[in-house]
JSON list of C-alpha atoms and ligand atoms in Angstrom, two decimals:
[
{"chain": "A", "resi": 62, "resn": "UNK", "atom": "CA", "xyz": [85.71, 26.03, 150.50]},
{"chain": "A", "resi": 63, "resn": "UNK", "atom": "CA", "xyz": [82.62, 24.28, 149.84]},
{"chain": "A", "resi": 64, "resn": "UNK", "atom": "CA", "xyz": [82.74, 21.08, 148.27]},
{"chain": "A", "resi": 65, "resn": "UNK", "atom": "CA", "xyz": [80.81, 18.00, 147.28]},
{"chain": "A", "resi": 66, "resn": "UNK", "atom": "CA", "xyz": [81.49, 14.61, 148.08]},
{"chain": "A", "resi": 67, "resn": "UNK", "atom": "CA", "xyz": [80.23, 11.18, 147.48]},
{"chain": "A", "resi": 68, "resn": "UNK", "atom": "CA", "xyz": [79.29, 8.48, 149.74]},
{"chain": "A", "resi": 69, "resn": "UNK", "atom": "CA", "xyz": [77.83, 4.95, 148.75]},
{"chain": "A", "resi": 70, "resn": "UNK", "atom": "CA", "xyz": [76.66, 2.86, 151.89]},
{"chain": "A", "resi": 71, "resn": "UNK", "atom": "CA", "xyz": [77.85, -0.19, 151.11]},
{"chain": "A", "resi": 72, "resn": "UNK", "atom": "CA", "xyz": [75.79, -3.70, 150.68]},
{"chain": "A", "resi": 73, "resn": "UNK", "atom": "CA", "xyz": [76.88, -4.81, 154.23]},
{"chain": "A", "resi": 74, "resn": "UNK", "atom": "CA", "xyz": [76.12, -1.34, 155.78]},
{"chain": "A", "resi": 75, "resn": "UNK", "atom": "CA", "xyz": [72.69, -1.45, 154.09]},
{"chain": "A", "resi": 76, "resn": "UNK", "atom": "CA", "xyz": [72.05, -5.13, 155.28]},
{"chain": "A", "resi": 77, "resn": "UNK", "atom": "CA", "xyz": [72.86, -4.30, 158.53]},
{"chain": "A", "resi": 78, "resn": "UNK", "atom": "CA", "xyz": [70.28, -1.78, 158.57]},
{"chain": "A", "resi": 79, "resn": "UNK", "atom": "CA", "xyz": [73.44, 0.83, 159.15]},
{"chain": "A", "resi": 80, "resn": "UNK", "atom": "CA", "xyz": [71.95, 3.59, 156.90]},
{"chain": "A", "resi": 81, "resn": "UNK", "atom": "CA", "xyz": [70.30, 5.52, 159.33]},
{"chain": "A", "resi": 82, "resn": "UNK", "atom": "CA", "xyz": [73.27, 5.71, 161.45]},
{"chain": "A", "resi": 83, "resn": "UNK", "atom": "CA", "xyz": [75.67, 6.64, 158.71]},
{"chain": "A", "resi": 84, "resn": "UNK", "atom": "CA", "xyz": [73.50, 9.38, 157.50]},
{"chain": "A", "resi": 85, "resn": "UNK", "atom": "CA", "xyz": [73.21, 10.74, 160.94]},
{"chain": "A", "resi": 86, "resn": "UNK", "atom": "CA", "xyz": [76.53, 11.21, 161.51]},
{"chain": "A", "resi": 87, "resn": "UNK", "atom": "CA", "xyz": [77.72, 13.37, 158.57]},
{"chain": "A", "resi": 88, "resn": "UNK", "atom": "CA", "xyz": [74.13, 15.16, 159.43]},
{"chain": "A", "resi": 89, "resn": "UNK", "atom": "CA", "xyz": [75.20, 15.72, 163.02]},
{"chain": "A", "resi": 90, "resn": "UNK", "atom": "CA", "xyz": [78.20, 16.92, 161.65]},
{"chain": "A", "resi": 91, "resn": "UNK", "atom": "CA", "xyz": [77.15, 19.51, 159.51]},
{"chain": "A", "resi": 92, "resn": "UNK", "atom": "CA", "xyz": [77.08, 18.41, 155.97]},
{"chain": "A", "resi": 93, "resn": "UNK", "atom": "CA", "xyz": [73.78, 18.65, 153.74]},
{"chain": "A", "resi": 94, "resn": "UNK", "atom": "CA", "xyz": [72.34, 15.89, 151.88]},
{"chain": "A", "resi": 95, "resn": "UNK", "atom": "CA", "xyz": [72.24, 17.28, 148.17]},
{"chain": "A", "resi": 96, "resn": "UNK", "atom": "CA", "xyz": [71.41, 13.94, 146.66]},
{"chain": "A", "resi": 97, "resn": "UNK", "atom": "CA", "xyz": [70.31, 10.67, 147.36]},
{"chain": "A", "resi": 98, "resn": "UNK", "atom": "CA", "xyz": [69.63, 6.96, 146.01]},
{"chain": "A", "resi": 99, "resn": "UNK", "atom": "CA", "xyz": [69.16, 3.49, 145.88]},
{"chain": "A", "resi": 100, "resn": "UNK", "atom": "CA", "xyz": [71.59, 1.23, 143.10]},
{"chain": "A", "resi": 101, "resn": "UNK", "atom": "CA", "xyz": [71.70, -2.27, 142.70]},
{"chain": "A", "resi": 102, "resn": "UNK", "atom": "CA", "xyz": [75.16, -2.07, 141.14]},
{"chain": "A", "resi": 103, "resn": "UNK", "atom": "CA", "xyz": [75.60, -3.97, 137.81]},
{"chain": "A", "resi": 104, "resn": "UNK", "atom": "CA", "xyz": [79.70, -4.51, 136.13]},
{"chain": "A", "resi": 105, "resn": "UNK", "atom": "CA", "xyz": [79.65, -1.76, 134.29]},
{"chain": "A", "resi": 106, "resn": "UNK", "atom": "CA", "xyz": [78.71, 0.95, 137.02]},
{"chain": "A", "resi": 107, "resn": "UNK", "atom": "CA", "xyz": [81.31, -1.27, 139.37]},
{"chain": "A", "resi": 108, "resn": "UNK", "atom": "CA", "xyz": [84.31, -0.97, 136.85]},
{"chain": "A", "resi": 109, "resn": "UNK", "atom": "CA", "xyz": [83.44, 2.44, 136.06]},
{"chain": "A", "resi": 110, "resn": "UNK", "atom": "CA", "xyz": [83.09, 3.87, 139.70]},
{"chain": "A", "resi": 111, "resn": "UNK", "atom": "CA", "xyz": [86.57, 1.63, 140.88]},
{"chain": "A", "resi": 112, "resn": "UNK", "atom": "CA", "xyz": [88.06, 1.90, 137.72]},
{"chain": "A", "resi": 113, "resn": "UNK", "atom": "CA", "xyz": [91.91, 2.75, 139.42]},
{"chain": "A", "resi": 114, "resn": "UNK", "atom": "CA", "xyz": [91.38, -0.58, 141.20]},
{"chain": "A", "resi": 115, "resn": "UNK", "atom": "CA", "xyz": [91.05, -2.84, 137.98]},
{"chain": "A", "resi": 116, "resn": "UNK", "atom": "CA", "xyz": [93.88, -4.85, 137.43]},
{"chain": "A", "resi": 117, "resn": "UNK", "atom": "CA", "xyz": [94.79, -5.44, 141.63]},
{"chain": "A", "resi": 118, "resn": "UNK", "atom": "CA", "xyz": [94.58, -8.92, 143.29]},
{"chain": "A", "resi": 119, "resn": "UNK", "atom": "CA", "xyz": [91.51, -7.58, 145.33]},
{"chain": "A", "resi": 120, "resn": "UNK", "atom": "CA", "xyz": [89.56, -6.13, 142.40]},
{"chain": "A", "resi": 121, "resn": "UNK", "atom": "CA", "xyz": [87.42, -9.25, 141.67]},
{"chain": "A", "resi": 122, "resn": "UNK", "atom": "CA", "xyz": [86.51, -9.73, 145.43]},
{"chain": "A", "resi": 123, "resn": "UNK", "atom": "CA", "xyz": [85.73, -5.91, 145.86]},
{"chain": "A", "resi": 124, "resn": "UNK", "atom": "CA", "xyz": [83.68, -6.10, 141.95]},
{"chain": "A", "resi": 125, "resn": "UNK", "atom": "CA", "xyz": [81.19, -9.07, 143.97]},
{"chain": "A", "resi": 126, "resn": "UNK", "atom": "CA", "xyz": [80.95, -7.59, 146.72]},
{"chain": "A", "resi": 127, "resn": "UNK", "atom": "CA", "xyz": [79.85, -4.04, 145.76]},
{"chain": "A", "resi": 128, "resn": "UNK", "atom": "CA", "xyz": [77.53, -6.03, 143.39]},
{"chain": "A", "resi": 129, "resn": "UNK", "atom": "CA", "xyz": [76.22, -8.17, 146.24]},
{"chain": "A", "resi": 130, "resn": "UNK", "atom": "CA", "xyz": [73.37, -5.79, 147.38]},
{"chain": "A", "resi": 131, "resn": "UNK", "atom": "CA", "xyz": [71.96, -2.19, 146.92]},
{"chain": "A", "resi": 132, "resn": "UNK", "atom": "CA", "xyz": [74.22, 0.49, 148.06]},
{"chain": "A", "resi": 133, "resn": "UNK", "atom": "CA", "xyz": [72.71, 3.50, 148.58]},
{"chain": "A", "resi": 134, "resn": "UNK", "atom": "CA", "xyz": [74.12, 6.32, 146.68]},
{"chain": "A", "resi": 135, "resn": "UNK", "atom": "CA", "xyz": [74.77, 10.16, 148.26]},
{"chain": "A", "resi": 136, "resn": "UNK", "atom": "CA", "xyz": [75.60, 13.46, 147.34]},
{"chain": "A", "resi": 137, "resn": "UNK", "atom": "CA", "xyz": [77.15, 15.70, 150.70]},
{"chain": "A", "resi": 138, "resn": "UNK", "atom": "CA", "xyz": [77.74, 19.16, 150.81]},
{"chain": "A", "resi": 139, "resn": "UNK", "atom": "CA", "xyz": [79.68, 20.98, 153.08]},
{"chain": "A", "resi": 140, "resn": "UNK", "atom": "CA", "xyz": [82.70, 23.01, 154.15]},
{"chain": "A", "resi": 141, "resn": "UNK", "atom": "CA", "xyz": [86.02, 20.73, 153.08]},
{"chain": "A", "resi": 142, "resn": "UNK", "atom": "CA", "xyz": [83.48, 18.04, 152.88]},
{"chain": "A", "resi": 143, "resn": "UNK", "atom": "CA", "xyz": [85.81, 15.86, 150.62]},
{"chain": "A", "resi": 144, "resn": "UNK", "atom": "CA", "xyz": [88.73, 15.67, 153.37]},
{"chain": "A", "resi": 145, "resn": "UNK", "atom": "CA", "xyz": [86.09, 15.69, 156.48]},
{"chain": "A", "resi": 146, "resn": "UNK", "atom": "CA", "xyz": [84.08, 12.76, 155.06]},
{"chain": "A", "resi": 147, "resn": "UNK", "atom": "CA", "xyz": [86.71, 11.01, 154.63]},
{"chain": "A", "resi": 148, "resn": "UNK", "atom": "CA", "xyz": [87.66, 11.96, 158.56]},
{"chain": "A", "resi": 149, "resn": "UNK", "atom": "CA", "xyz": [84.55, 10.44, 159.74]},
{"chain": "A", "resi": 150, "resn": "UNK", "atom": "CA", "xyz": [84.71, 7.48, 157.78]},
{"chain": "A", "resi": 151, "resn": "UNK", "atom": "CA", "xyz": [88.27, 6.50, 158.87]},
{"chain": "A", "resi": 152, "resn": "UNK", "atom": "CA", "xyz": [90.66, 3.95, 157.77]},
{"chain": "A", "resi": 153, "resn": "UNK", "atom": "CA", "xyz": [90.21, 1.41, 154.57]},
{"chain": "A", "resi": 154, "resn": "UNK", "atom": "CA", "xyz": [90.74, -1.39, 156.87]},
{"chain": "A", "resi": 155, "resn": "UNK", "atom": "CA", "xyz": [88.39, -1.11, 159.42]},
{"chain": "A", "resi": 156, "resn": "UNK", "atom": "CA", "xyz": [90.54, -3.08, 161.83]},
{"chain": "A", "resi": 157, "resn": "UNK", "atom": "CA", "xyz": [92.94, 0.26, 161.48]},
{"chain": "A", "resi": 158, "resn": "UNK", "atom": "CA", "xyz": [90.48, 2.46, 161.89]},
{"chain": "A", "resi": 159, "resn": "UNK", "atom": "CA", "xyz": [90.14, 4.45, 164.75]},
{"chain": "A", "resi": 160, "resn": "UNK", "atom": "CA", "xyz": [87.43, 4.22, 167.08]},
{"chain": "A", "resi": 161, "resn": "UNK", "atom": "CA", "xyz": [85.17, 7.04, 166.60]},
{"chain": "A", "resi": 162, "resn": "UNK", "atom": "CA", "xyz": [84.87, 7.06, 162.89]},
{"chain": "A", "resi": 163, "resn": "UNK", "atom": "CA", "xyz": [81.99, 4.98, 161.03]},
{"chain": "A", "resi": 164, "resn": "UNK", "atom": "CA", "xyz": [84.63, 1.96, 159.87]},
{"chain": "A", "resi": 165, "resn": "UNK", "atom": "CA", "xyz": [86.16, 1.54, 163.20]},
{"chain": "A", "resi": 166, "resn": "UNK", "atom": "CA", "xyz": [83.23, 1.56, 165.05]},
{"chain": "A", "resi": 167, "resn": "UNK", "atom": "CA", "xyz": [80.65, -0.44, 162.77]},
{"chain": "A", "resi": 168, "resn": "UNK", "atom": "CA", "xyz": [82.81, -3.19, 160.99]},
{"chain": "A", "resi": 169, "resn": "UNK", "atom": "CA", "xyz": [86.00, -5.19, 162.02]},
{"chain": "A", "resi": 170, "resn": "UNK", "atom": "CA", "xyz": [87.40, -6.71, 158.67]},
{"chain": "A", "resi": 171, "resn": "UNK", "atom": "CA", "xyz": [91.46, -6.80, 158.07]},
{"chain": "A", "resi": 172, "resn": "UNK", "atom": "CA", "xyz": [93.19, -7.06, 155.32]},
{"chain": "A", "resi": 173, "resn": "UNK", "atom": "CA", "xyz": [94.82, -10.15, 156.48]},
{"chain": "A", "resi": 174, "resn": "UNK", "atom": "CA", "xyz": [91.55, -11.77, 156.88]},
{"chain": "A", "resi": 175, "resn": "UNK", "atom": "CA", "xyz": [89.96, -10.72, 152.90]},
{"chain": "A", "resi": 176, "resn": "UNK", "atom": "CA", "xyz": [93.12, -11.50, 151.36]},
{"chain": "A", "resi": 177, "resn": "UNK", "atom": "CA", "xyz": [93.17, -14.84, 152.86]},
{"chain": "A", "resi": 178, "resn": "UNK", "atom": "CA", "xyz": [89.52, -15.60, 151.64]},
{"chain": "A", "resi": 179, "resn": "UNK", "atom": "CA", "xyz": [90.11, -14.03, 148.58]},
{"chain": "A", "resi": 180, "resn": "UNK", "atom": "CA", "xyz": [87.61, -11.44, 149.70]},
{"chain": "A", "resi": 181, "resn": "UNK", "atom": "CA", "xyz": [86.98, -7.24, 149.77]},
{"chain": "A", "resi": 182, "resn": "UNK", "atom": "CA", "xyz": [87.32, -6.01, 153.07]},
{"chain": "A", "resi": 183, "resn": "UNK", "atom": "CA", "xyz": [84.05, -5.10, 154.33]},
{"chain": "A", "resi": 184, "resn": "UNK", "atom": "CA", "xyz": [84.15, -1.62, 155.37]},
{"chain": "A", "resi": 185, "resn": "UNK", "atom": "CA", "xyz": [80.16, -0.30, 155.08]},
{"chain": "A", "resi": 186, "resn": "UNK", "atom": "CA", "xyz": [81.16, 3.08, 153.46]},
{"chain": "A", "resi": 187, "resn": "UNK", "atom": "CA", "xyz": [82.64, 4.41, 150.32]},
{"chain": "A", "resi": 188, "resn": "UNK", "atom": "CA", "xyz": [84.21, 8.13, 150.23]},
{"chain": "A", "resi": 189, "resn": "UNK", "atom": "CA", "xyz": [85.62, 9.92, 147.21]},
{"chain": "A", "resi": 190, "resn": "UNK", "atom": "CA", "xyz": [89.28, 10.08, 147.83]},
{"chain": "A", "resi": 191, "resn": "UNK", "atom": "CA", "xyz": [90.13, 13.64, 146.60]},
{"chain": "A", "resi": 192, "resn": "UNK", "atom": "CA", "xyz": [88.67, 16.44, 144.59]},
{"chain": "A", "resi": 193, "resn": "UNK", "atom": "CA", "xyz": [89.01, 14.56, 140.95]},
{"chain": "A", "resi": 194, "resn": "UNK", "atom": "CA", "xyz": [87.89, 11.47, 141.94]},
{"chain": "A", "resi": 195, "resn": "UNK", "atom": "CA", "xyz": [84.46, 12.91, 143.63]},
{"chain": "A", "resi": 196, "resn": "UNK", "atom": "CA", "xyz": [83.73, 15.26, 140.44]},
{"chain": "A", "resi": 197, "resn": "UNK", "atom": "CA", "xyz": [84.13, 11.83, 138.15]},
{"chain": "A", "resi": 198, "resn": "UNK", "atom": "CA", "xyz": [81.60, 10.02, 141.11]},
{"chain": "A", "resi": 199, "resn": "UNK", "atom": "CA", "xyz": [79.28, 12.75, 141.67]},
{"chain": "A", "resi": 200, "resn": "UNK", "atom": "CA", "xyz": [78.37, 12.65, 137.35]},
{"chain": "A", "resi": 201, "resn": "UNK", "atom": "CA", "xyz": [78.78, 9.06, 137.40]},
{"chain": "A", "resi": 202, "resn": "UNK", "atom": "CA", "xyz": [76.09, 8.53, 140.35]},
{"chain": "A", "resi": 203, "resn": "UNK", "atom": "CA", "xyz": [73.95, 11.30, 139.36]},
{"chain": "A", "resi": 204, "resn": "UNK", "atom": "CA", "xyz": [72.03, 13.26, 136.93]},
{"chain": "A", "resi": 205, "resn": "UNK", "atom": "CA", "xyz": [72.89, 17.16, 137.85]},
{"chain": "A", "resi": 206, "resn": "UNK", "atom": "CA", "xyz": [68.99, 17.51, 137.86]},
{"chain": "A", "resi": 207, "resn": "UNK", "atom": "CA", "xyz": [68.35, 15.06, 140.95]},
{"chain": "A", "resi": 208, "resn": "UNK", "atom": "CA", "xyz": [71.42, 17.28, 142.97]},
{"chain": "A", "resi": 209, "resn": "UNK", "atom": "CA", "xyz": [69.44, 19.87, 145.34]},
{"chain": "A", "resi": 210, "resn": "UNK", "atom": "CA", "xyz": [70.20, 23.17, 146.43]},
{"chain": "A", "resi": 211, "resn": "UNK", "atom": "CA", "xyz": [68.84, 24.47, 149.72]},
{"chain": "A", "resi": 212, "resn": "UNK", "atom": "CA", "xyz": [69.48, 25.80, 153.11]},
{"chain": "A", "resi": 213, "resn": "UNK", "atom": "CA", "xyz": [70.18, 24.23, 156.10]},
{"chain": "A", "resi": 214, "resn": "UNK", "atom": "CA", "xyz": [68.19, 25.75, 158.86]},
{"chain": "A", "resi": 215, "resn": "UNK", "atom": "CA", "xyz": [71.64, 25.38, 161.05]},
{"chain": "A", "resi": 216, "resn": "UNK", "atom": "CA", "xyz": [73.82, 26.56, 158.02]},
{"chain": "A", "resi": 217, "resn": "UNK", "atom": "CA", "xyz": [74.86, 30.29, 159.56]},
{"chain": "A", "resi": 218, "resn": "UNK", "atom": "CA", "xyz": [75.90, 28.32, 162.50]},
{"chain": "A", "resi": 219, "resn": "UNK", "atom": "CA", "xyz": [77.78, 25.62, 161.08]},
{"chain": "A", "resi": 220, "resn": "UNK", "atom": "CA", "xyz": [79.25, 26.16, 157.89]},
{"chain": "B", "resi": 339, "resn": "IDP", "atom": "P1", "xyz": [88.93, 3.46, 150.28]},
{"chain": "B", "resi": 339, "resn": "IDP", "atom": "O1", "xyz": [87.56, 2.83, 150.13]},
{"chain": "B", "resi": 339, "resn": "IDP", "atom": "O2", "xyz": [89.26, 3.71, 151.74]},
{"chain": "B", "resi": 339, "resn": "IDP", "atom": "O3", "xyz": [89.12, 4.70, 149.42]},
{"chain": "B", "resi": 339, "resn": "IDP", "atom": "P2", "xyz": [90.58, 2.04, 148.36]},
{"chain": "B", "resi": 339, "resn": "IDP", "atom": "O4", "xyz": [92.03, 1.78, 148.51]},
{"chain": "B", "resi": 339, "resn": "IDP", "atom": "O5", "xyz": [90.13, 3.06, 147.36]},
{"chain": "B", "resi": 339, "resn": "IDP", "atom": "O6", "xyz": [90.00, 2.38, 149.81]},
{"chain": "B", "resi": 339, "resn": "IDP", "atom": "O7", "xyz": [89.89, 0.62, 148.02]},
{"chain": "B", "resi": 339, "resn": "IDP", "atom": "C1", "xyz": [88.54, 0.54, 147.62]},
{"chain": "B", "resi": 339, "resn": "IDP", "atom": "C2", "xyz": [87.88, -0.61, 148.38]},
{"chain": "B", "resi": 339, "resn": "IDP", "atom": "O8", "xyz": [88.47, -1.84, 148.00]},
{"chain": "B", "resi": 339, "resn": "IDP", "atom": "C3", "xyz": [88.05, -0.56, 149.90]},
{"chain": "B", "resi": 339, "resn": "IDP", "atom": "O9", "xyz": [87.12, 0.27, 150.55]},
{"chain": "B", "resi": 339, "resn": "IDP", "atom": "C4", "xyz": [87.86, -2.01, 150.27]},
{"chain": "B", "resi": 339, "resn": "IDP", "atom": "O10", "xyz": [86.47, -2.36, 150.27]},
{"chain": "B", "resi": 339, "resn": "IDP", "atom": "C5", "xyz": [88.54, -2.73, 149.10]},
{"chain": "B", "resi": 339, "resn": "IDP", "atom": "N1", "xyz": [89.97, -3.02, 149.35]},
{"chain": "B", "resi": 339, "resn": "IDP", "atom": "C6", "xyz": [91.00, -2.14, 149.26]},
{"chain": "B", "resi": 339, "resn": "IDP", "atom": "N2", "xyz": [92.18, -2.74, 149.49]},
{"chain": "B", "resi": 339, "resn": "IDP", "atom": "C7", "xyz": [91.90, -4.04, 149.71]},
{"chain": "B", "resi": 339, "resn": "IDP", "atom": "C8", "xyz": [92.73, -5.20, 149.98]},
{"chain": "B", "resi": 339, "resn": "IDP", "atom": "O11", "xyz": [93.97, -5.14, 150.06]},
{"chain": "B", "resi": 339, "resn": "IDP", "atom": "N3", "xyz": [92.07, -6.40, 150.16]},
{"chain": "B", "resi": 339, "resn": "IDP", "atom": "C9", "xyz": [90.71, -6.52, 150.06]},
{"chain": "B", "resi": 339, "resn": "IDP", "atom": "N4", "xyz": [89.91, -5.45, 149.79]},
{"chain": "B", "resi": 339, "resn": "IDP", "atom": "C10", "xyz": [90.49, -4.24, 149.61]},
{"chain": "B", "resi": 340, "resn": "MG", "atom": "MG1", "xyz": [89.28, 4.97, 147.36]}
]
């Protein structure tokens, strides 16, 4: 099934110039960009988009640090997309995650280590978690006008 997902590169990613490479790989992978955009998140986009997380120890720590810098904001399209995004961006920690995908190869953060600064973990990526949670992202992030249908020029080979 075809499916849209979304993906916020997070203020570390984007200060360590990581954008390029993040995009690349769901690119290389197959998925189409249908949207995209730079946020400078203020407290009420932050509670809205991790609005489950309110209420936990880490939710102050992850509120600054999603505020701490633009993210930039994306809308991918592709087959599964929700499930294989989340593939390729691996484990919350990134010290769990396993080489190959974008947290365990870009960022090296455990929980141990946030917790005991009082900290979010610094993983570079946000992915929607399931199928609810990227429909109540995607209209959160996005207007439906500035989502973009189009072909791939790979698309009969890939999808
Ligand atoms: P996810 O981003 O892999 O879906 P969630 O459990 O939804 O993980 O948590 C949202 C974000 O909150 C994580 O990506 C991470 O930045 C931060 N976070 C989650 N759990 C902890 C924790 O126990 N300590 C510090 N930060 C956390
Ligand atoms: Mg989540």
């Amino acid at each position: 099934m075809i499916e849209r997902t979304l993906v916020l590169v997070k203020p570390d990613g984007v200060q360590r110039s990581l954008t390029g490479t993040v995009i690349s790989k769901f690119e290389n992978a197959g998925l189409k960009i249908v949207g995209m955009r730079m946020v400078w998140v203020n407290k009420a986009l932050s509670k809205k988009h991790y609005s489950d997380h309110i209420g936990k120890p880490f939710f102050s720590g992850l509120d600054e640090f999603i505020r701490s810098g633009p993210v930039i904001a994306i809308v991918l399209e592709g087959v599964e997309a929700i499930k294989n995004v989340r593939r390729i961006v691996g484990s919350t920690a990134p010290a769990e995650a396993t080489p190959g995908t974008i947290r365990g190869d870009y960022a090296h953060h455990s929980y141990a280590y946030a917790d005991r600064v009082g900290k979010s973990i610094a993983n570079i990526i946000h992915a929607s978690g399931d199928a609810k949670d990227a429909k109540k992202e995607i209209a959160l992030w996005f207007d439906k006008k500035e989502l973009h249908s189009y072909k791939r020029s790979d698309e009969h080979i890939v999808f």
